[in-house]
Coordinates of C-alpha atoms and ligand atoms in Angstrom, one line a residue:
X1 CA 131.3 77.0 103.5
X2 CA 127.8 77.7 104.7
X3 CA 127.3 79.3 108.2
X4 CA 123.7 79.3 109.4
X5 CA 121.8 78.9 112.6
X6 CA 118.2 77.7 113.3
X7 CA 115.9 80.2 114.8
X8 CA 113.2 77.6 115.2
X9 CA 112.7 74.2 113.6
X10 CA 111.5 75.7 110.3
X11 CA 113.1 79.1 110.3
X12 CA 116.9 79.5 109.7
X13 CA 119.1 82.5 110.1
X14 CA 121.2 82.7 106.9
X15 CA 122.8 86.1 107.3
X16 CA 126.4 87.1 107.7
X17 CA 128.8 89.7 109.0
X18 CA 131.0 92.4 107.5
X19 CA 133.9 93.4 109.8
X20 CA 135.9 95.1 107.1
X21 CA 133.5 98.0 106.5
X22 CA 134.7 101.2 108.2
X23 CA 131.7 103.4 107.8
X24 CA 128.1 102.2 107.7
X25 CA 126.2 104.2 105.1
X26 CA 129.6 105.7 104.5
X27 CA 128.8 107.8 107.6
X28 CA 128.9 105.9 110.8
X29 CA 132.0 104.2 112.3
X30 CA 131.4 100.5 113.0
X31 CA 134.5 99.3 114.8
X32 CA 132.6 96.1 115.8
X33 CA 131.4 95.5 112.3
X34 CA 127.8 94.9 111.3
X35 CA 125.6 91.9 110.6
X36 CA 123.1 91.6 107.8
X37 CA 120.4 89.2 108.9
X38 CA 118.3 87.2 106.5
X39 CA 116.0 84.4 107.4
X40 CA 114.6 81.4 105.4
X41 CA 111.2 79.9 106.2
X42 CA 110.9 76.2 105.2
X43 CA 107.3 75.1 104.7
X44 CA 105.2 73.7 101.8
X45 CA 106.4 77.0 100.3
X46 CA 109.8 78.5 101.0
X47 CA 110.1 82.2 101.8
X48 CA 113.3 84.3 102.2
X49 CA 113.0 87.3 104.5
X50 CA 115.1 90.0 102.9
X51 CA 118.5 89.6 101.4
X52 CA 121.9 91.0 102.5
X53 CA 124.5 93.5 101.5
X54 CA 126.6 92.9 98.3
X55 CA 129.7 92.5 100.5
X56 CA 128.6 89.2 101.9
X57 CA 126.8 87.9 98.8
X58 CA 129.0 84.8 98.4
X59 CA 128.3 83.6 102.0
X60 CA 124.6 84.4 101.6
X61 CA 124.2 82.2 98.5
X62 CA 126.0 79.3 100.1
X63 CA 123.7 79.6 103.1
X64 CA 120.6 79.6 100.9
X65 CA 121.7 76.6 98.9
X66 CA 122.6 74.6 102.0
X67 CA 119.3 75.5 103.7
X68 CA 117.0 74.9 100.7
X69 CA 118.7 71.5 99.9
X70 CA 117.7 71.7 96.3
X71 CA 114.2 73.0 96.9
X72 CA 113.0 76.0 94.9
X73 CA 112.7 79.4 96.5
X74 CA 109.0 80.5 96.2
X75 CA 109.0 83.9 97.8
X76 CA 111.4 86.7 98.6
X77 CA 109.8 89.0 101.2
X78 CA 111.2 92.5 100.9
X79 CA 110.5 94.3 104.1
X80 CA 113.0 97.0 103.4
X81 CA 114.5 98.2 100.1
X82 CA 117.7 99.8 101.3
X83 CA 120.6 98.2 99.4
X84 CA 122.2 96.7 102.6
X85 CA 119.3 94.3 102.5
X86 CA 118.4 94.0 98.8
X87 CA 121.6 93.9 96.9
X88 CA 121.0 90.3 95.8
X89 CA 117.5 90.5 94.4
X90 CA 118.5 90.5 90.8
X91 CA 120.8 87.5 91.3
X92 CA 118.0 85.6 93.1
X93 CA 115.7 86.1 90.2
X94 CA 118.3 84.5 87.9
X95 CA 118.8 81.5 90.2
X96 CA 115.1 81.1 91.1
X97 CA 113.2 82.4 88.0
X98 CA 109.8 81.4 89.5
X99 CA 110.4 83.3 92.7
X100 CA 107.8 85.9 93.6
X101 CA 109.0 89.2 95.1
X102 CA 106.6 90.2 97.9
X103 CA 106.4 93.9 98.7
X104 CA 104.1 96.9 98.7
X105 CA 103.5 99.4 96.0
X106 CA 106.4 101.6 97.2
X107 CA 108.7 98.6 97.5
X108 CA 108.2 97.7 93.9
X109 CA 108.7 101.3 92.8
X110 CA 112.1 101.3 94.7
X111 CA 113.2 98.0 93.2
X112 CA 112.6 99.5 89.7
X113 CA 114.5 102.7 90.7
X114 CA 117.5 100.8 92.0
X115 CA 117.7 98.0 89.5
X116 CA 117.2 97.4 85.8
X117 CA 116.1 93.8 85.6
X118 CA 112.5 92.8 84.6
X119 CA 110.7 93.1 88.0
X120 CA 107.1 92.9 87.0
X121 CA 106.8 89.2 86.2
X122 CA 108.0 88.5 89.8
X123 CA 105.8 91.0 91.6
X124 CA 103.4 89.9 94.4
X125 CA 102.1 93.2 95.8
X126 CA 100.6 93.3 99.3
X127 CA 98.6 95.8 101.3
X128 CA 98.6 96.4 105.0
X129 CA 97.2 93.4 106.9
X130 CA 97.4 91.1 103.9
X131 CA 98.5 87.5 104.6
X132 CA 100.6 85.0 102.7
X133 CA 100.1 81.3 103.6
X134 CA 103.2 79.1 103.2
X135 CA 101.6 76.0 104.6
X136 CA 101.6 75.8 108.4
X137 CA 103.2 79.2 108.5
X138 CA 101.4 82.4 107.6
X139 CA 102.9 85.9 107.2
X140 CA 100.9 88.9 108.0
X141 CA 102.2 92.2 106.7
X142 CA 102.3 95.3 108.9
X143 CA 103.4 98.5 107.3
X144 CA 105.9 100.7 109.1
X145 CA 106.3 103.7 106.9
X146 CA 109.3 105.9 107.7
X147 CA 110.9 103.5 110.1
X148 CA 113.0 104.7 108.5
X149 CA 112.2 104.5 104.7
X150 CA 108.7 104.9 103.3
X151 CA 108.3 101.4 102.0
X152 CA 109.3 99.6 105.2
X153 CA 107.0 96.9 106.4
X154 CA 107.2 94.1 109.0
X155 CA 106.1 90.6 108.6
X156 CA 104.4 88.8 111.5
X157 CA 104.5 85.0 111.4
X158 CA 101.3 83.9 113.0
X159 CA 102.0 80.3 114.0
X160 CA 105.3 80.8 115.8
X161 CA 104.6 84.4 116.7
X162 CA 107.7 85.9 115.2
X163 CA 108.0 89.5 114.1
X164 CA 110.4 90.1 111.2
X165 CA 111.0 93.7 112.1
X166 CA 113.2 95.1 109.3
X167 CA 115.7 97.7 110.6
X168 CA 113.7 98.2 113.8
X169 CA 115.3 96.6 116.9
X170 CA 118.6 96.3 115.0
X171 CA 122.1 97.2 116.1
X172 CA 125.5 97.9 114.8
X173 CA 128.0 95.1 115.6
X174 CA 128.8 91.8 113.9
X175 CA 127.2 88.8 115.6
X176 CA 129.9 86.3 116.4
X177 CA 128.1 82.9 116.4
X178 CA 126.0 84.1 119.3
X179 CA 123.0 85.5 117.3
X180 CA 120.4 85.4 120.1
X181 CA 120.1 88.0 122.9
X182 CA 120.1 85.2 125.5
X183 CA 123.5 84.0 124.3
X184 CA 125.2 87.3 125.0
X185 CA 125.4 90.2 127.5
X186 CA 123.3 92.7 125.7
X187 CA 123.2 95.4 128.3
X188 CA 127.0 95.3 128.7
X189 CA 128.2 94.6 125.2
X190 CA 125.4 95.7 122.8
X191 CA 123.2 98.4 124.2
X192 CA 125.5 101.3 123.4
X193 CA 125.7 100.2 119.7
X194 CA 122.0 99.5 119.6
X195 CA 121.3 103.0 120.9
X196 CA 123.8 104.6 118.5
X197 CA 122.1 102.7 115.6
X198 CA 118.6 103.7 116.7
X199 CA 119.4 107.4 117.5
X200 CA 121.4 108.1 114.3
X201 CA 119.4 106.1 111.8
X202 CA 115.8 105.9 113.1
X203 CA 115.9 108.7 115.7
X204 CA 114.2 111.3 113.6
X205 CA 111.1 109.2 113.2
X206 CA 109.9 108.9 116.8
X207 CA 106.2 109.3 116.0
X208 CA 106.4 106.7 113.3
X209 CA 108.1 104.3 115.7
X210 CA 105.4 105.0 118.3
X211 CA 102.8 104.1 115.6
X212 CA 104.5 100.7 115.0
X213 CA 104.9 100.0 118.7
X214 CA 101.2 100.5 119.0
X215 CA 100.5 98.0 116.2
X216 CA 103.0 95.6 117.8
X217 CA 101.3 95.8 121.2
X218 CA 98.2 94.1 119.6
X219 CA 100.3 91.1 118.6
X220 CA 101.4 88.1 120.6
X221 CA 105.2 88.3 119.9
X222 CA 107.5 85.6 121.0
X223 CA 110.6 86.5 119.0
X224 CA 111.8 89.5 117.0
X225 CA 114.1 89.0 114.0
X226 CA 115.7 92.3 113.0
X227 CA 117.9 92.9 109.9
X228 CA 120.9 93.8 112.0
X229 CA 122.3 92.5 115.3
X230 CA 121.0 89.9 117.8
X231 CA 117.7 88.1 117.4
X232 CA 115.3 88.5 120.4
X233 CA 113.7 85.3 121.6
X234 CA 113.1 86.4 125.2
X235 CA 113.1 89.5 127.4
X236 CA 111.3 91.4 124.7
X237 CA 110.0 93.9 127.2
X238 CA 113.6 95.1 127.8
X239 CA 114.1 96.2 124.2
X240 CA 110.6 97.3 123.6
X241 CA 110.9 99.6 126.6
X242 CA 114.1 101.1 125.2
X243 CA 112.4 101.8 121.9
X244 CA 109.4 103.4 123.7
X245 CA 111.8 105.7 125.6
X246 CA 113.9 106.6 122.6
X247 CA 111.0 107.2 120.3
X248 CA 109.2 109.5 122.8
X249 CA 112.5 111.3 123.2
X250 CA 112.5 110.5 126.9
X251 CA 116.0 110.2 128.4
X252 CA 117.0 106.7 129.5
X253 CA 119.2 107.9 132.4
X254 CA 119.2 110.9 134.7
X255 CA 122.8 111.8 133.8
X256 CA 124.9 114.6 132.4
X257 CA 126.8 114.6 129.1
X258 CA 129.2 117.5 128.7
X259 CA 130.1 118.2 125.1
X260 CA 132.9 120.7 124.6
X261 CA 134.8 122.1 121.7
X262 CA 138.2 123.6 122.5
X263 CA 141.1 124.9 120.4
X264 CA 143.7 125.3 123.1
X265 CA 142.3 123.6 126.2
X266 CA 140.6 126.5 127.9
X267 CA 137.0 125.5 127.2
X268 CA 138.0 121.9 127.9
X269 CA 139.3 123.1 131.3
X270 CA 135.8 124.6 132.0
X271 CA 134.1 121.3 131.0
X272 CA 136.4 119.3 133.3
X273 CA 135.9 121.6 136.2
X274 CA 132.1 121.4 135.8
X275 CA 132.4 117.6 135.7
X276 CA 134.5 117.6 138.8
X277 CA 132.1 119.9 140.6
X278 CA 129.2 117.6 139.6
X279 CA 131.1 114.5 140.9
X280 CA 131.9 116.4 144.1
X281 CA 128.1 117.1 144.4
X282 CA 127.5 113.3 144.2
X283 CA 126.4 113.0 140.6
X284 CA 127.6 109.6 139.4
X285 CA 126.7 109.6 135.7
X286 CA 128.8 112.4 134.2
X287 CA 130.6 112.0 130.9
X288 CA 132.7 114.5 129.1
X289 CA 133.2 114.5 125.3
X290 CA 135.5 116.5 123.0
X291 CA 133.3 117.1 120.0
X292 CA 136.4 117.3 117.8
X293 CA 137.6 113.9 118.8
X294 CA 134.5 111.8 119.2
X295 CA 132.5 111.0 116.1
X296 CA 129.2 112.8 116.2
X297 CA 127.2 109.5 116.0
X298 CA 128.5 108.7 119.5
X299 CA 127.6 112.2 120.7
X300 CA 124.1 111.8 119.4
X301 CA 123.6 108.5 121.1
X302 CA 124.7 110.1 124.4
X303 CA 122.3 113.0 123.8
X304 CA 119.5 110.4 123.5
X305 CA 120.6 108.7 126.7
X306 CA 121.1 111.5 129.1
X307 CA 118.6 113.8 130.7
X308 CA 121.0 116.7 131.0
X309 CA 123.3 118.1 128.3
X310 CA 126.0 120.8 128.6
X311 CA 127.4 122.5 125.6
X312 CA 130.7 124.4 126.0
X313 CA 132.1 126.0 122.9
X314 CA 134.4 128.8 121.6
X315 CA 133.3 131.5 119.2
X316 CA 134.9 130.9 115.8
X317 CA 135.0 133.4 112.9
X318 CA 132.3 135.3 114.8
X319 CA 130.2 132.1 114.6
X320 CA 130.0 128.8 116.5
X321 CA 132.9 126.4 116.7
X322 CA 132.3 124.2 113.6
X323 CA 132.3 120.8 115.4
X324 CA 129.8 122.0 117.9
X325 CA 127.6 123.4 115.2
X326 CA 127.7 120.0 113.5
X327 CA 126.5 118.3 116.7
X328 CA 123.7 120.8 117.2
X329 CA 122.6 120.6 113.6
X330 CA 122.5 116.8 113.8
X331 CA 120.5 116.9 117.0
X332 CA 117.9 119.1 115.3
X333 CA 117.8 116.9 112.2
X334 CA 117.2 113.9 114.4
X335 CA 114.4 115.6 116.2
X336 CA 116.0 115.3 119.6
X337 CA 113.9 117.1 122.2
X338 CA 113.0 117.3 125.9
X339 CA 116.3 117.8 127.6
X340 CA 117.7 120.1 130.3
X341 CA 120.6 122.1 128.9
X342 CA 123.5 124.1 130.3
X343 CA 125.7 126.4 128.3
X344 CA 129.3 127.6 128.6
X345 CA 130.6 130.0 125.9
X346 CA 134.1 131.2 125.2
X347 CA 135.2 134.2 123.1
X348 CA 138.4 136.2 123.4
X349 CA 137.1 139.5 122.1
X350 CA 133.4 139.1 121.1
X351 CA 131.8 136.0 122.6
X352 CA 129.0 134.8 120.3
X353 CA 128.8 131.1 120.8
X354 CA 126.4 131.2 123.7
X355 CA 123.8 133.2 121.8
X356 CA 124.3 131.0 118.7
X357 CA 123.9 127.7 120.7
X358 CA 120.8 129.2 122.4
X359 CA 119.3 130.0 119.0
X360 CA 120.0 126.5 117.6
X361 CA 118.5 124.9 120.7
X362 CA 115.5 127.2 120.4
X363 CA 114.7 125.5 117.1
X364 CA 114.4 122.1 118.9
X365 CA 111.4 121.1 120.9
X366 CA 111.3 121.4 124.7
X367 CA 114.9 122.2 125.3
X368 CA 115.0 123.7 128.8
X369 CA 118.0 126.0 129.0
X370 CA 119.2 126.6 132.6
X371 CA 119.2 130.2 133.7
X372 CA 122.8 130.2 134.8
X373 CA 125.3 130.1 131.9
X374 CA 129.0 130.9 132.0
X375 CA 130.9 133.2 129.7
X376 CA 134.7 132.7 129.5
X377 CA 136.9 135.3 127.9
X378 CA 139.9 133.2 126.7
X379 CA 140.4 131.3 130.0
X380 CA 138.5 130.6 133.1
X381 CA 139.6 132.7 136.1
X382 CA 139.4 132.1 139.8
X383 CA 136.6 134.6 140.3
X384 CA 134.5 132.6 138.0
X385 CA 134.6 129.5 140.2
X386 CA 131.3 130.6 141.7
X387 CA 129.7 131.0 138.2
X388 CA 130.6 127.4 137.5
X389 CA 129.3 126.3 140.9
X390 CA 126.0 128.1 140.1
X391 CA 125.7 126.1 136.9
X392 CA 126.6 122.9 138.7
X393 CA 124.0 123.6 141.4
X394 CA 121.2 124.2 138.8
X395 CA 122.1 120.9 137.1
X396 CA 122.1 119.0 140.4
X397 CA 118.8 120.7 141.4
X398 CA 117.1 119.6 138.2
X399 CA 118.5 116.1 138.0
Ligands
LIG401 FE1 119.7 98.3 107.3 FE2 117.7 100.9 106.5 O1 118.9 99.5 106.1

């Protein structure tokens, strides 16, 4: 049975949800599932804005058939060639043999790399700024290279002022009927997943996102239709502001995230004590994470959110505790920068983790490491309480 929703009179959401997939990209936990959004524009010509993942292909084709009501499909616009959005291209060419596939040079190359069907007869290649007239609706193509793949482009519909934004402005999480941001409590129920999606998938490409935001600022945008998560038909400034902060690597909140690794609870004890001292000093936004227990994608999202980060880790095999090393490597890979950092190291006979964390943070941009750091030898002792207070004070003074 079809399941669609109108976005406007002539534009229909025809996507779907996958709540069975455990790991998006086989990497990121998605306990709330994920939506794959696709949109169909009905005008003198019909245009499909991207397809969906193979997992929901049956729903997708029922939605298309219901929406087209026997009309042919004239265009498939491929804004993004990652398989979670293009798994159905070949099947579409079988069902709609006259359909043109609209993409840029790199899109077409990627289609040929991923699939073996005869692409060339369907190709309609566009350049930046080109337009495609569908009747009363016209699509203008805006390239968004490396947000987060090289071929990515957005399509701006000029009559209804709608931006089809590819992965940008997307989120993890299945949409349950309520597909518009004004039908749900985004700040309460979606922001954390939207941040986790952005920081882990697009986070590395801040300068490229800034370039796209600059292009978008020249457009009169009334709605944003991303490929995942809710559709934005109001309050656009809220989400655009988040994207601006995230892509400039500016923290969203003046808050402290304490990340610790701990084999037997002693480094965890130091992390909890610091959190208690911060709370006692009046800091309200303090969160503590065990890097062995919380998936690194959540830790990355918190590192993007908070202004202050504390890393507390044991020395392990004369190196850094592996789960902490993974977090720091991921932070570097995702280009995270511009944070204030506190360090707590532990080592029973030759503490190395502080030096190693310092070295890894030194490879990231604008990481300001606080002067006071704490060294624990096996377990924290009473006479180190003042060391911990010193670190706490420096954090409070810089918040
Ligand atoms: Fe949702 Fe980059 O694919």
